[in-house]
Amino acid sequence: MSFLVPIVMFGWIPVVLYLFMRIPAQRAVIVSFIVAWLFLPVAEYALPGLPDYTKMSATCYGILLATFIYDVGRFSSFKFSWIDLPMLIWCLCPLASSLTNGLGAYDGFSTVLTQTLTWGVPYFLGRIYLNNLSGLRELSIGIFMGGLIYVPLCLYEIRFSPQLHRIFYGFFAHPDFSQTMRYGGWRPTVFMIHGLPVGLWMMAASLVGIWLWHTGVIKQLWNIPMKWLVAAVLITFILCKSTGAYFLLLLGVGILFVGKQFRTALPVFILIGVICSYLYINSQTETYVSDQIISHVSNVVPADRIQSLQFRFDNEELLVDKARERIVFGWGGWGRSLIFNDKGEQVTVPDSLWILAFGETGTVGLASLTTSLLMPVLTMFWFRCPAELWPKRQAAPVAVLTVAVALYMVEFLLNAHGNPVFVLACGGLSGLVIQEPTTNKVKKVPALVAQRSRNQNRHQNRHQRRQVQRN
């Protein structure tokens, strides 16, 4: 490990404080999260009585401290709402899991603290800082700019193999270097633990770039036309060799353009229904849909990827059977939800985030985590941002960010690599959903009607001014 690692890790909190001094707080939050996720080392330090110190925990500590010093009134702006309840349950669920498994209250509180720092704090920061259109717009642009900055780094590793983390920080982030090889070439990892989160990030950056360019929200960055920047990110994403992310991008683009063309968010609602149905069938019944999925995708996916997917599903079936033995609150931590042979060797690999949540925190944990990530998507498109508004310049960043969160939930079914930036986005979307409408005449006004009313008022005001000038 390089001497640079502790300097960067423990120096990050002062950097976050400096950002709050130099730029607006909303932008400082976004920059802190994105820069930490993309560039800080995959390292952790054990702290007595506290969660492990990682690049994202350092970011959360730094932002909370900066808010307390420079923007303490922001804390009082938070008002607990019904939409926050699933996240609260998810953060507290490990306590019930520990108590019901005889692991003790100390273990439960320790796990609650870790879960809160990993999930609850990013969500909370999104709620208090990104709960408006401008904040979500900046976050969507930040995701795209992060993808742009990653372009040369990804291209370097595609050509020379994933070496940047070793060059700068002195060690490889993932213990199995063979997983960086894909389709006869290299899959970049840059400063992340695996190529999968890199592929997911570049997918999100491509999706955001395509939609913001198509809707005219951004015409150029750094004096470069947007179309060339989008092309650069998209080509780099394709070269990242992440098969699942390819399908996610096609799905996301399809959802957005179908919504624009037919003025309906039905594809998103169908996707949410499919996700919930998949989780319910696999976790609560003894019926598995993995064989049907394998048979449907085998004609379009290479054989080695089919084998990988089959391996995941086989492991999931074993782990689900074990999880059902503690179906309400799960097995708790310490690997109790995994399966070991007589020699004490682990024989299962939990590849997906949902199976980890189900095994450790049971149905209550799985349901609360799923709801906390999907509820902002559902309520945003149902109440605040109908498909008619998706192409509008003001609503386009919110629309594409909401779709990206929905796609992250699909990734949630397949892989176990969390991304705190999407949790931050969930908090921002939730904060925007629960805001009171600006009109005083009617409490609930459809977004499209409200926009038309504003346009009519502007037209009437212009007409009145012209009459006054003529007189």
mmCIF file of C-alpha atoms in Angstrom, residues 4-13 55:
data_model
loop_
_atom_site.group_PDB
_atom_site.id
_atom_site.type_symbol
_atom_site.label_atom_id
_atom_site.label_comp_id
_atom_site.label_asym_id
_atom_site.label_seq_id
_atom_site.Cartn_x
_atom_site.Cartn_y
_atom_site.Cartn_z
ATOM 1 C CA LEU A 4 -0.506 8.174 -0.545
ATOM 2 C CA VAL A 5 -3.456 6.077 0.697
ATOM 3 C CA PRO A 6 -3.646 7.362 4.302
ATOM 4 C CA ILE A 7 -2.884 10.895 3.125
ATOM 5 C CA VAL A 8 -5.787 10.829 0.677
ATOM 6 C CA MET A 9 -8.176 8.979 2.974
ATOM 7 C CA PHE A 10 -7.654 11.073 6.091
ATOM 8 C CA GLY A 11 -7.059 14.267 4.153
ATOM 9 C CA TRP A 12 -10.392 13.972 2.385
ATOM 10 C CA ILE A 13 -12.439 15.432 5.240
ATOM 11 C CA LYS A 55 -13.836 6.692 1.139
#
